[in-house]
Coordinates of C-alpha atoms in Angstrom, one line a residue:
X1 CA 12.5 152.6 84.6
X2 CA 15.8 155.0 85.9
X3 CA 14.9 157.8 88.0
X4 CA 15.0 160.9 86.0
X5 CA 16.7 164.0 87.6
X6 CA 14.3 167.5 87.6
X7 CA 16.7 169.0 85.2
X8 CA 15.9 165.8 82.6
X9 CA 12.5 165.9 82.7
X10 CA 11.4 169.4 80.7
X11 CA 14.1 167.3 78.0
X12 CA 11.8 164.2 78.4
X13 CA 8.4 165.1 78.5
X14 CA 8.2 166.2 75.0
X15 CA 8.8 162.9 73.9
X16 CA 5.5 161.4 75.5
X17 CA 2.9 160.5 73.6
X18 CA 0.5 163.0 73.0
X19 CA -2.1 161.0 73.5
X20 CA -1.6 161.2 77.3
X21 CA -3.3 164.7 77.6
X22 CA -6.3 163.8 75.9
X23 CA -6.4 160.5 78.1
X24 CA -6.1 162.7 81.1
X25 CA -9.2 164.7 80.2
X26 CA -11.4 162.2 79.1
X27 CA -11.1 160.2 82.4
X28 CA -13.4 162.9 83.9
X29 CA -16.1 162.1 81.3
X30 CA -16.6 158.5 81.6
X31 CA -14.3 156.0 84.6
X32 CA -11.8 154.0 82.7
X33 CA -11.8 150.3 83.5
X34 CA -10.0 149.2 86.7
X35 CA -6.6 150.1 86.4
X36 CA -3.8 146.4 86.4
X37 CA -0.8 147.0 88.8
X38 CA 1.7 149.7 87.6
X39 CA 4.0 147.8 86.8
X40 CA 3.8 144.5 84.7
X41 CA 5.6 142.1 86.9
X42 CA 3.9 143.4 89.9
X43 CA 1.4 141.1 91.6
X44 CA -2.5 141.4 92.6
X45 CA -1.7 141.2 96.2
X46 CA 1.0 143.9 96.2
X47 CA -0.2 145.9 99.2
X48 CA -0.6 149.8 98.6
X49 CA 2.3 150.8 101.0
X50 CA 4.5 149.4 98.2
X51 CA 3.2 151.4 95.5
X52 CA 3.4 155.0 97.5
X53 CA 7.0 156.6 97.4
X54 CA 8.4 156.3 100.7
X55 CA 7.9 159.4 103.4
X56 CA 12.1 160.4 102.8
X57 CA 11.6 159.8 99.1
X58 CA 13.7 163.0 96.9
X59 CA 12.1 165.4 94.5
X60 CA 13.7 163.7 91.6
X61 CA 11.9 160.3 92.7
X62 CA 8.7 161.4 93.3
X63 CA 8.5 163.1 89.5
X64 CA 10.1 160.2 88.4
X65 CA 7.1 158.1 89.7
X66 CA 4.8 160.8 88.6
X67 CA 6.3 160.0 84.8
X68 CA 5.7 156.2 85.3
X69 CA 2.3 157.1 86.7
X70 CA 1.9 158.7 83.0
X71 CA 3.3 156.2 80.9
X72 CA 1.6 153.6 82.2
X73 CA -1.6 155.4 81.5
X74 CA -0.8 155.8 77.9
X75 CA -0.2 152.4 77.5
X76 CA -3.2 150.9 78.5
X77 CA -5.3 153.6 78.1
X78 CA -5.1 153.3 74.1
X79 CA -8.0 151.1 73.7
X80 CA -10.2 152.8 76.4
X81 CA -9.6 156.2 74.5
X82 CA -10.2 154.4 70.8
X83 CA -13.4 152.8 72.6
X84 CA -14.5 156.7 73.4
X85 CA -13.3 157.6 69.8
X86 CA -16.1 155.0 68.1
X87 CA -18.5 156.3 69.8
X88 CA -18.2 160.3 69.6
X89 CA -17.7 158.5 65.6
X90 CA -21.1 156.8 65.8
X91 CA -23.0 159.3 67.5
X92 CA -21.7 161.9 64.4
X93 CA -22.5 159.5 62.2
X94 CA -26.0 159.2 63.0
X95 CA -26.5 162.8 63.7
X96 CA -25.2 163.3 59.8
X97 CA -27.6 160.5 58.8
X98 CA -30.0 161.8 60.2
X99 CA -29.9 165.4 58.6
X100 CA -29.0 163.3 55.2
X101 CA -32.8 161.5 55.6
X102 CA -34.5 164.8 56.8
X103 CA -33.5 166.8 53.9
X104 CA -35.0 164.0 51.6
X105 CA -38.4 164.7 53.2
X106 CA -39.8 167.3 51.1
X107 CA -39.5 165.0 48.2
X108 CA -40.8 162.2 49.9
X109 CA -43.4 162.5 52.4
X110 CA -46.3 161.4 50.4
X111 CA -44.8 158.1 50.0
X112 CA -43.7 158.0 53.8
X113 CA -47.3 158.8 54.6
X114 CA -48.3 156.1 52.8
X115 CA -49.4 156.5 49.4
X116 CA -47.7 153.3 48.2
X117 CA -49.1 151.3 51.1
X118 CA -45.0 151.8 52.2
X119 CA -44.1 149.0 49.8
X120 CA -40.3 148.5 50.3
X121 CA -39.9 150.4 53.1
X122 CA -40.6 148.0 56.2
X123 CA -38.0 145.4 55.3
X124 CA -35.7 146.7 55.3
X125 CA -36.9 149.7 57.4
X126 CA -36.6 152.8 55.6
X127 CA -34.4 155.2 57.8
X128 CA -36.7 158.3 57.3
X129 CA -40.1 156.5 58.2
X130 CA -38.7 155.1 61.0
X131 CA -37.5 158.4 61.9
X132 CA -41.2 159.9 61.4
X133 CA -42.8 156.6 63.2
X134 CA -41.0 157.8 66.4
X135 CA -41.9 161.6 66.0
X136 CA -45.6 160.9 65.8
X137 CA -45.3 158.2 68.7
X138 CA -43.9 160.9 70.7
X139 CA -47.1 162.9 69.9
X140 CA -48.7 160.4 71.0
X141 CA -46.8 159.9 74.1
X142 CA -47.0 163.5 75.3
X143 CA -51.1 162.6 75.7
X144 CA -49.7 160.3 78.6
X145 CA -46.8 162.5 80.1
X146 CA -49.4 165.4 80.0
X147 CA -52.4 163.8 81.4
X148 CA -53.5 164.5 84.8
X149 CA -53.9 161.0 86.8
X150 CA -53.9 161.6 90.4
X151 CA -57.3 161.2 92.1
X152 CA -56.5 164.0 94.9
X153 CA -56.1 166.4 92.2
X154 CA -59.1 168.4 92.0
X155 CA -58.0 168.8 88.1
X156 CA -58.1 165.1 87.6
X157 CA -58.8 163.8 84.2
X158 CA -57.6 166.8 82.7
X159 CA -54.2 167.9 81.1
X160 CA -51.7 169.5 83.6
X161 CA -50.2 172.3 80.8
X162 CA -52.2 174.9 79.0
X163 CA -51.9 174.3 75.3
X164 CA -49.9 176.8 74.1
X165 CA -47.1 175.4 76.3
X166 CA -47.8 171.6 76.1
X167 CA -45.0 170.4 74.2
X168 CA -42.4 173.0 76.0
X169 CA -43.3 172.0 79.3
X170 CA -42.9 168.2 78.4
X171 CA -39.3 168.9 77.5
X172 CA -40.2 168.3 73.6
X173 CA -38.1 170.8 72.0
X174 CA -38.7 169.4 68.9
X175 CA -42.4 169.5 68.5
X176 CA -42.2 172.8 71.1
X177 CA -40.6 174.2 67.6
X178 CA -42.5 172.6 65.0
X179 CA -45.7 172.4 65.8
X180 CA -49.1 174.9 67.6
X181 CA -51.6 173.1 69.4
X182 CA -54.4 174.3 68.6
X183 CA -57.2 172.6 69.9
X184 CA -57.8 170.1 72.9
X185 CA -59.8 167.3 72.6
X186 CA -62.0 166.5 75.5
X187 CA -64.7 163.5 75.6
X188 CA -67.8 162.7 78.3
X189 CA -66.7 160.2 81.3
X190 CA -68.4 156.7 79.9
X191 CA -69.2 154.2 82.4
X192 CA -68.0 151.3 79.9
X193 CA -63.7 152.7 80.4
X194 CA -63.0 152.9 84.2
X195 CA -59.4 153.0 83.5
X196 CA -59.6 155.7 81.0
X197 CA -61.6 158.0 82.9
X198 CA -60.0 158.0 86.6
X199 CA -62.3 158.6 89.4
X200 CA -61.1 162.1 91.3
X201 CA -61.2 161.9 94.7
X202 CA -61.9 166.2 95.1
X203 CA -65.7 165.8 95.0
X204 CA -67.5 169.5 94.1
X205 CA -63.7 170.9 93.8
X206 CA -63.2 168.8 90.8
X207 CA -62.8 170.9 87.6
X208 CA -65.4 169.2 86.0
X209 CA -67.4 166.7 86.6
X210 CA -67.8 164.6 83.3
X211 CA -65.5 165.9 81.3
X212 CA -62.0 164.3 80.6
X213 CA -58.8 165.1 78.2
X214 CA -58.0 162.8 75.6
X215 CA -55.8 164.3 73.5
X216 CA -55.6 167.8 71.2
X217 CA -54.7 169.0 67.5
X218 CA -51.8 170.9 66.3
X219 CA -50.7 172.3 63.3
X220 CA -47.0 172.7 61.9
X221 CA -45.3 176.2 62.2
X222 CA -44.1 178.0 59.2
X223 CA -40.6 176.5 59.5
X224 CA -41.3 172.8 60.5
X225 CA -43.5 172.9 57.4
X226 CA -40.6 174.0 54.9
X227 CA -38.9 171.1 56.2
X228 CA -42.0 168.5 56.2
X229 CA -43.0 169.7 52.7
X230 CA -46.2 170.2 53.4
X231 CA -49.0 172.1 56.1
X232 CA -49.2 169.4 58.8
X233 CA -52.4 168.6 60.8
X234 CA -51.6 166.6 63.5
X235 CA -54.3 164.7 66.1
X236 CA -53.0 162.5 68.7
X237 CA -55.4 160.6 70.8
X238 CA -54.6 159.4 74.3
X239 CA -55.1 155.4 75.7
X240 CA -54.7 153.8 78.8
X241 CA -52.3 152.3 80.3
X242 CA -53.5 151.4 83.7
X243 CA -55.8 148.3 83.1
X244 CA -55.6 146.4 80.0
X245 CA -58.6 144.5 80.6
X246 CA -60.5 147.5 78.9
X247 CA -60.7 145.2 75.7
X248 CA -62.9 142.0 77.7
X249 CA -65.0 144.7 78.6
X250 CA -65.5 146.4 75.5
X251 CA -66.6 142.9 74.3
X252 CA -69.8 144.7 72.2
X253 CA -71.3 144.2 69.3
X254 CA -70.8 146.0 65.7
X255 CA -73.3 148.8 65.4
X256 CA -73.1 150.9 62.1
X257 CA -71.9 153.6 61.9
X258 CA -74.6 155.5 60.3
X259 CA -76.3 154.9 63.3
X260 CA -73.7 156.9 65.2
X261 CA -74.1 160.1 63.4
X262 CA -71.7 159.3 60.6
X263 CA -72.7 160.0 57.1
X264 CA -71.6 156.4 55.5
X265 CA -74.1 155.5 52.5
X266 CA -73.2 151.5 53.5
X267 CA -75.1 149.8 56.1
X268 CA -72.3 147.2 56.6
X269 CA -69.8 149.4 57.6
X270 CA -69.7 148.4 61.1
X271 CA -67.6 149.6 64.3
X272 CA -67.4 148.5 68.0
X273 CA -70.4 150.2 69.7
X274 CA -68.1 151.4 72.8
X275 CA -65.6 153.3 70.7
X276 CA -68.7 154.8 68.7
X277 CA -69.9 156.3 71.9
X278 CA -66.9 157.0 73.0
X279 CA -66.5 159.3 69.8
X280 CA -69.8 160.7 69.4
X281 CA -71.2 160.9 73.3
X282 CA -71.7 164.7 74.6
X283 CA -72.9 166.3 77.3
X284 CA -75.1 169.7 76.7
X285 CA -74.6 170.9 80.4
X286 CA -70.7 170.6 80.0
X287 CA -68.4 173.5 79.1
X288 CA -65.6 170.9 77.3
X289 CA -68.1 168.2 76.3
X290 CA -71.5 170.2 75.0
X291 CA -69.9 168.8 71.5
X292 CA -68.4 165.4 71.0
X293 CA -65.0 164.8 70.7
X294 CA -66.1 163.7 66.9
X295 CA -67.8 167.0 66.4
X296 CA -64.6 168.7 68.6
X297 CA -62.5 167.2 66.2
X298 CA -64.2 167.5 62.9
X299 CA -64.9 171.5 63.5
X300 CA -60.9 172.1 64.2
X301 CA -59.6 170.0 60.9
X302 CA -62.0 172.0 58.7
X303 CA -61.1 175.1 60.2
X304 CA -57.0 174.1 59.2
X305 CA -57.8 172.7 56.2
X306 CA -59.9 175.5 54.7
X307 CA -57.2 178.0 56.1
X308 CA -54.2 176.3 54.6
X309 CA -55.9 175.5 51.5
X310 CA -57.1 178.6 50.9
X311 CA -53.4 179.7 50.8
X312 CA -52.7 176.8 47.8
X313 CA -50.5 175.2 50.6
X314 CA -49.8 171.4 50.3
X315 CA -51.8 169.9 53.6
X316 CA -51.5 166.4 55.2
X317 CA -53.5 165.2 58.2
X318 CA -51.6 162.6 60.3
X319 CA -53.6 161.2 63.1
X320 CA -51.6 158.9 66.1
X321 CA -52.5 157.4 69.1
X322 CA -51.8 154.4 71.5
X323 CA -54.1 151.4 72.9
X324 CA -57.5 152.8 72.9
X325 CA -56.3 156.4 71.3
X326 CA -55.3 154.3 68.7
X327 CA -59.0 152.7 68.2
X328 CA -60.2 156.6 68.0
X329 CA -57.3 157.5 65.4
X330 CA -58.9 154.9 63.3
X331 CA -62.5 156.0 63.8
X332 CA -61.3 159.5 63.6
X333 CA -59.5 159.7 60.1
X334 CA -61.8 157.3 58.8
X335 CA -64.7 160.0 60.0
X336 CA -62.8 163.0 58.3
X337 CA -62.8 161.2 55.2
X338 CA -66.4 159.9 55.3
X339 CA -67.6 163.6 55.7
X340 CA -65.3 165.5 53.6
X341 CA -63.7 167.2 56.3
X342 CA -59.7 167.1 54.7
X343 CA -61.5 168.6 51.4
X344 CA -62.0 172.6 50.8
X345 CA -63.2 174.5 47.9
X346 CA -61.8 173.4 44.6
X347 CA -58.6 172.2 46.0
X348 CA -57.3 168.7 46.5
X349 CA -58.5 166.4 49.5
X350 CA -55.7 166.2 51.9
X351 CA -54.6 162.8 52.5
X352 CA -55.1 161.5 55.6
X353 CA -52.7 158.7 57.2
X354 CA -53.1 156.5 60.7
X355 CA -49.4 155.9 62.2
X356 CA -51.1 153.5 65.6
X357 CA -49.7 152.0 68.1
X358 CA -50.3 148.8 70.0
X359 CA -54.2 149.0 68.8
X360 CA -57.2 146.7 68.9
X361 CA -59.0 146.1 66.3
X362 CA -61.9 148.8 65.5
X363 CA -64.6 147.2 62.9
X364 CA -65.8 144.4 60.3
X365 CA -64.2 143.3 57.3
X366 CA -66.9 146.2 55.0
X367 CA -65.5 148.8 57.6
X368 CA -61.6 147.8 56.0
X369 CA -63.0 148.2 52.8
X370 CA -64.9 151.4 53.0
X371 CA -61.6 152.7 54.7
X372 CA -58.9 151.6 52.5
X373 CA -60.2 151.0 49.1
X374 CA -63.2 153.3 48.5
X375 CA -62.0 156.6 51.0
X376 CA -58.3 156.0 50.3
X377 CA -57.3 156.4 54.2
X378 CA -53.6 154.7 54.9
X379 CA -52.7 153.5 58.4
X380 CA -49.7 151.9 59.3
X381 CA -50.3 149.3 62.5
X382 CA -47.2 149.0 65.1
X383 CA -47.4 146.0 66.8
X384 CA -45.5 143.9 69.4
X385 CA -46.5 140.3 68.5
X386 CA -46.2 139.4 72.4
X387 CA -49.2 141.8 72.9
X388 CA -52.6 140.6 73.1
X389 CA -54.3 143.8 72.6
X390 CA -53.8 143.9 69.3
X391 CA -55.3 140.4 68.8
X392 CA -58.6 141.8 70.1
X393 CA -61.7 141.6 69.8
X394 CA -62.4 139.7 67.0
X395 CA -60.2 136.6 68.5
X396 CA -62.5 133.7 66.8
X397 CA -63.3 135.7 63.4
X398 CA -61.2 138.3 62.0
X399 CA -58.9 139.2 59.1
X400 CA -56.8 135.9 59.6
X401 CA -60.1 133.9 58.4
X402 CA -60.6 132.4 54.9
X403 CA -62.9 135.2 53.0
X404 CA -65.9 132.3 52.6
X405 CA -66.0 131.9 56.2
X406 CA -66.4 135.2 57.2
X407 CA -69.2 136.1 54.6
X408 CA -70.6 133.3 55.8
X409 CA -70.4 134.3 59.9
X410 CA -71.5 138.0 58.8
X411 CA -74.1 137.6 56.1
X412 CA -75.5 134.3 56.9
X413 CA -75.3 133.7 60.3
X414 CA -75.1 137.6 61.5
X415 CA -72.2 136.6 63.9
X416 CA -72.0 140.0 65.6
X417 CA -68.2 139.4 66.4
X418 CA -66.6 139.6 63.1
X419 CA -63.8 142.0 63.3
X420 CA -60.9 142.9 60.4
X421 CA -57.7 145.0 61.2
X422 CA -57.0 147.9 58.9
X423 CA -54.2 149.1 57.0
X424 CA -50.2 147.6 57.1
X425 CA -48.9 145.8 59.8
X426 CA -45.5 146.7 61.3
X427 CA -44.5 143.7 63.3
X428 CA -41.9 143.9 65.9
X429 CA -40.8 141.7 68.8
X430 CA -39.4 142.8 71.9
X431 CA -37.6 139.8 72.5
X432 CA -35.6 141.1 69.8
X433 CA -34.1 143.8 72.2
X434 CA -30.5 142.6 74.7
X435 CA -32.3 145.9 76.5
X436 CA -35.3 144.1 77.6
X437 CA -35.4 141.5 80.3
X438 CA -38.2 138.4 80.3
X439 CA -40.9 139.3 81.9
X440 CA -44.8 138.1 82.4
X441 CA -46.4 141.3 82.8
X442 CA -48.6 142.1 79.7
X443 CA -48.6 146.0 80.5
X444 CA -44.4 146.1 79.3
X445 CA -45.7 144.1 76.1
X446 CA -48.4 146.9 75.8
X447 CA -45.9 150.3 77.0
X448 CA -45.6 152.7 74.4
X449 CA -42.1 153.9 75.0
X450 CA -41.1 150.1 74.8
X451 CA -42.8 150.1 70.6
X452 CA -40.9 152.9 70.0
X453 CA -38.0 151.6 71.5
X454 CA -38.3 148.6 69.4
X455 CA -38.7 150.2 66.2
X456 CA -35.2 152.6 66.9
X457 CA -33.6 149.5 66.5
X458 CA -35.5 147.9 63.7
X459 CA -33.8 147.0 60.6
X460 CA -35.8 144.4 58.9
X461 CA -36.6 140.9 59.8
X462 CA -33.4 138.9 61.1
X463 CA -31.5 142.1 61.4
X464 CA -29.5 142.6 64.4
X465 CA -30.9 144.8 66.5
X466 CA -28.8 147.9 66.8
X467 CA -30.6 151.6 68.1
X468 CA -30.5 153.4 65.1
X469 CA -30.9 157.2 66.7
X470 CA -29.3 155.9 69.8
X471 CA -33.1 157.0 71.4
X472 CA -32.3 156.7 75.2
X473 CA -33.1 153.3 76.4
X474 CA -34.2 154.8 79.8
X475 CA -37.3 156.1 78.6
X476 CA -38.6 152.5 78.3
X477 CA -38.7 152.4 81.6
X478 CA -40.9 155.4 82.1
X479 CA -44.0 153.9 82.9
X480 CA -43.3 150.1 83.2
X481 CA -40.2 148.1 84.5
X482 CA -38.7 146.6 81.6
X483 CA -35.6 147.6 80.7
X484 CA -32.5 145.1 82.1
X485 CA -31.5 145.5 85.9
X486 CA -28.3 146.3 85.3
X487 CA -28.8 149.2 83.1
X488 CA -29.3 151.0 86.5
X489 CA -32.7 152.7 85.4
X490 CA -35.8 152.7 88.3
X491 CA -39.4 151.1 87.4
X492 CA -41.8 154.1 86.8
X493 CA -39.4 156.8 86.8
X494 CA -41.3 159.8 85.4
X495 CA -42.9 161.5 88.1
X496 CA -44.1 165.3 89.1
X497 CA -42.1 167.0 91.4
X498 CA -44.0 167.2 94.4
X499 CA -46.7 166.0 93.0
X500 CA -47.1 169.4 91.5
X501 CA -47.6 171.2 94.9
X502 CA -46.0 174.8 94.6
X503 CA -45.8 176.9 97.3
X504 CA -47.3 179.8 97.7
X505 CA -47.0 183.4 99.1
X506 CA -47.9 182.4 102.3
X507 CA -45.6 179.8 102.3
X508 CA -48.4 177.1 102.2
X509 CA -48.2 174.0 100.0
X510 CA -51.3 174.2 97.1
X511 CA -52.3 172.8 93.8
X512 CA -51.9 175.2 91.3
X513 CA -54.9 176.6 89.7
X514 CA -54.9 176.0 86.2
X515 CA -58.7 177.2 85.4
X516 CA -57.5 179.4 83.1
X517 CA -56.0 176.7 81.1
X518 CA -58.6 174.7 80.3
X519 CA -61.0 177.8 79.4
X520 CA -58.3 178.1 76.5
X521 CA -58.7 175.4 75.2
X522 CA -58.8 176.3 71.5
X523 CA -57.9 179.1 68.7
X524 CA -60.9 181.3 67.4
X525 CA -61.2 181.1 63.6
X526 CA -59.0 184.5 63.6
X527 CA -58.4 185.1 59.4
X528 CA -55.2 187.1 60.7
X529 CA -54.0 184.5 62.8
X530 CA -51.2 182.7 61.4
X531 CA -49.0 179.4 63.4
X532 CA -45.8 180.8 63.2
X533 CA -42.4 180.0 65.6
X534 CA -43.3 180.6 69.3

């Protein structure tokens, strides 16, 4: 192009594309792609000596090459700032789809806690119960992200936040606003789950010496339950995730559950023997575990329920969980609706729903029934078909089998082995994900982050698969190594800054003490007390 004098350009400038300024800012947000040579007929091996103006070079020049230096970035930055455009465009369009779901929820949530078995709403995928699916994973998740795993710590086993500050601490600012934990769930160390009970390497220091955290109960704030439509009661029940091979060894047999404590008027109703003791074991010499985590669990849901109730408020119960927490969702709701516990005065029983994840399967085919049919419980069952948790136990007999062969294995032949899965299956296939690289290791199969991940970008079967919430791939990565190389994100990521050593007064490294914490661990039945914003 001519030179332009300094006198011409103020003239000139006007006529440049506005876009120019707006190209100019954005390059600080995200780096364009490389830049081609500045000018069109200039080659690839033009050396960069040739494209400086020389050392004698006028005023007028060097503005003049200034201008070119501007033109040419409006001309090929078009399509990088229309690229920038779409997405700012998606992003809004998904945050406005998402408050167009939410306000629907009021109406709605009884069907998207399942009182139609969510018929219609899995394929396709209903926008709002995905969004829900992921809310209560999250619950679920936070039992992992809080849990105390380091056998140096003498507070191993136990959760590193006091209640009233779990979900805050975690970063959830979500469930920081909507909901109150109110109660944490603790259960005796069992000699049948090495993975879920770590060893602690502090000896006489530890904070206790059989008791371990495996998840809590929280109920929705005054706000979050204008928007839910209802009183929420919330349980979330931590799993493992650091041997899978929990399942072989929880190869039992059925016991009923009648035997365990649990007021069922069928015999047949039959669950696995370890996640019965699990459930019901205690340990009178225990601070946390003097009652079992059924008994922990059953006092704190009557408590809300009556509460709530007695105020003619709607109330749900929700109960979530992962791997093994998912086996004790199951056992759990099924448990408060065997005893009445979602039922006060004269008022309506609250329904009570199972969103699990990645879970094996809990009892025999009379258990299903009692559960579904005759106590009314739903449960909804996410799945990753490449995981072989879920397939367990009950690999030989289960669900799958014709209905004459496994009356025949449980009434005839009193095959102790015959399992059923409860409740609607969500299946969901990681392969399905360009975020996820082929691996072997059963544990990414298994990851929680990576089912949640999968169902952001679930639309129905032979749907592309697109990230509906644009959820942040990273977090996938969190606790396995799954996620692509190239997306730049490290195996294992989440970590605690120095391993939670503070410093103290002295200027000496120590764990802090969180004593205090754990002695409050639950609210007093307070008839003033109300869950309000905090």
């Amino acid at each position: 192009m001519a030179p332009l004098s300094c006198r011409d350009l103020p003239a000139q400038l006007p006529t440049l594309p506005r876009r120019a300024t707006a190209h100019a800012q954005l390059s600080f947000l995200r780096a364009p792609a490389p830049r081609q040579p500045l000018t069109s007929t200039a080659s690839a091996s033009t050396s960069a000596s040739t494209l400086r103006p020389p050392l004698a070079a006028t005023r007028d020049e060097a503005i003049a090459s200034l201008v070119g230096h501007l033109e040419h970035d409006v001309a090929h930055g078009h399509q990088y700032r229309d690229d920038v455009q779409d997405e700012e465009e998606d992003d809004d369009a998904r945050r406005r789809g998402a408050r167009k779901h939410q306000e629907e929820l009021p109406a709605r949530w009884r069907e998207i806690h399942g009182r139609d078995d969510w018929a219609g709403l899995l394929d396709p995928m209903d926008p709002l119960l995905r969004s829900e699916l992921i809310r209560y994973g999250e619950l679920a998740q936070a039992c992992y992200d809080a849990f105390d795993y380091d056998p140096y710590s003498r507070y191993c086993g136990s959760c590193k936040y006091p209640r009233r500050e779990l979900f805050e601490r975690l970063g959830m600012a979500g469930a920081a606003r909507g909901y109150a934990v109110s109660r944490y769930l603790y259960a005796t160390s069992n000699f049948r789950f090495p993975a879920f009970f770590p060893p602690s390497r502090a000896g006489a220091k530890i904070w206790s010496q059989s008791a371990n955290w495996i998840g809590y109960v929280a109920v929705s704030t005054d706000e979050e339950s204008a928007r839910l439509g209802r009183r929420d009661v919330a349980i979330a029940w931590r799993g493992t995730v650091t041997r899978l091979e929990w399942v072989s060894d929880l190869m039992d047999f059925l016991r009923p559950v009648a035997e365990e404590g649990i007021p069922c008027p069928d015999p047949d109703v039959k669950v696995l023997a370890g996640f019965a003791d699990l459930y019901t074991d205690k340990d009178p010499t225990c601070r946390f575990c003097k009652y079992s985590a059924r008994e922990q669990v059953l006092t704190e849901v009557r408590r809300l329920v009556g509460r709530y109730a007695a105020l003619g408020e709607d109330v749900s119960i929700t109960v979530t969980g992962h791997s093994l927490g998912s086996a004790l969702a199951m056992l759990s709701a099924y448990d408060i609706a065997e005893s009445g516990a979602n039922v006060a005065g004269q008022a309506a029983a609250a329904p009570v729903c199972v969103y699990s994840f990645a879970g094996p399967r809990v009892g025999n085919a009379a258990f299903r029934r009692r559960f579904e049919s005759e106590l009314g419980v739903k449960a909804l069952r996410v799945v990753n078909v490449h995981d072989n948790v879920t397939r367990m136990p009950g690999i030989l007999v289960n669900e799958g089998a014709p209905e004459a062969v496994r009356r025949v294995a449980e009434r005839l032949l009193r095959v102790p082995w015959c399992y059923s899965h409860v409740g609607v299956e969500l299946a969901l296939d990681h392969k399905r994900s360009p975020f996820l690289k082929d691996t072997l290791d059963p544990a990414c199969y298994h990851d929680l982050e990576a089912h949640l991940h999968l169902i952001d970008g679930y639309h129905g079967r032979g749907e592309r698969f697109v990230l509906a919430s644009g959820r942040d791939p990273a977090l996938v990565n969190k606790a396995c190594d799954f996620l692509k190389d190239h997306h730049g994100v490290p195996p294992c990521w989440r970590q605690d800054e120095n391993k939670g050593m503070v410093r103290g007064r002295d200027g000496r490294w120590v764990q802090p003490d969180r004593h205090g914490w754990h002695l409050d661990d639950h609210d007093h039945d307070d008839p003033n007390h109300h869950h309000h914003h905090h």
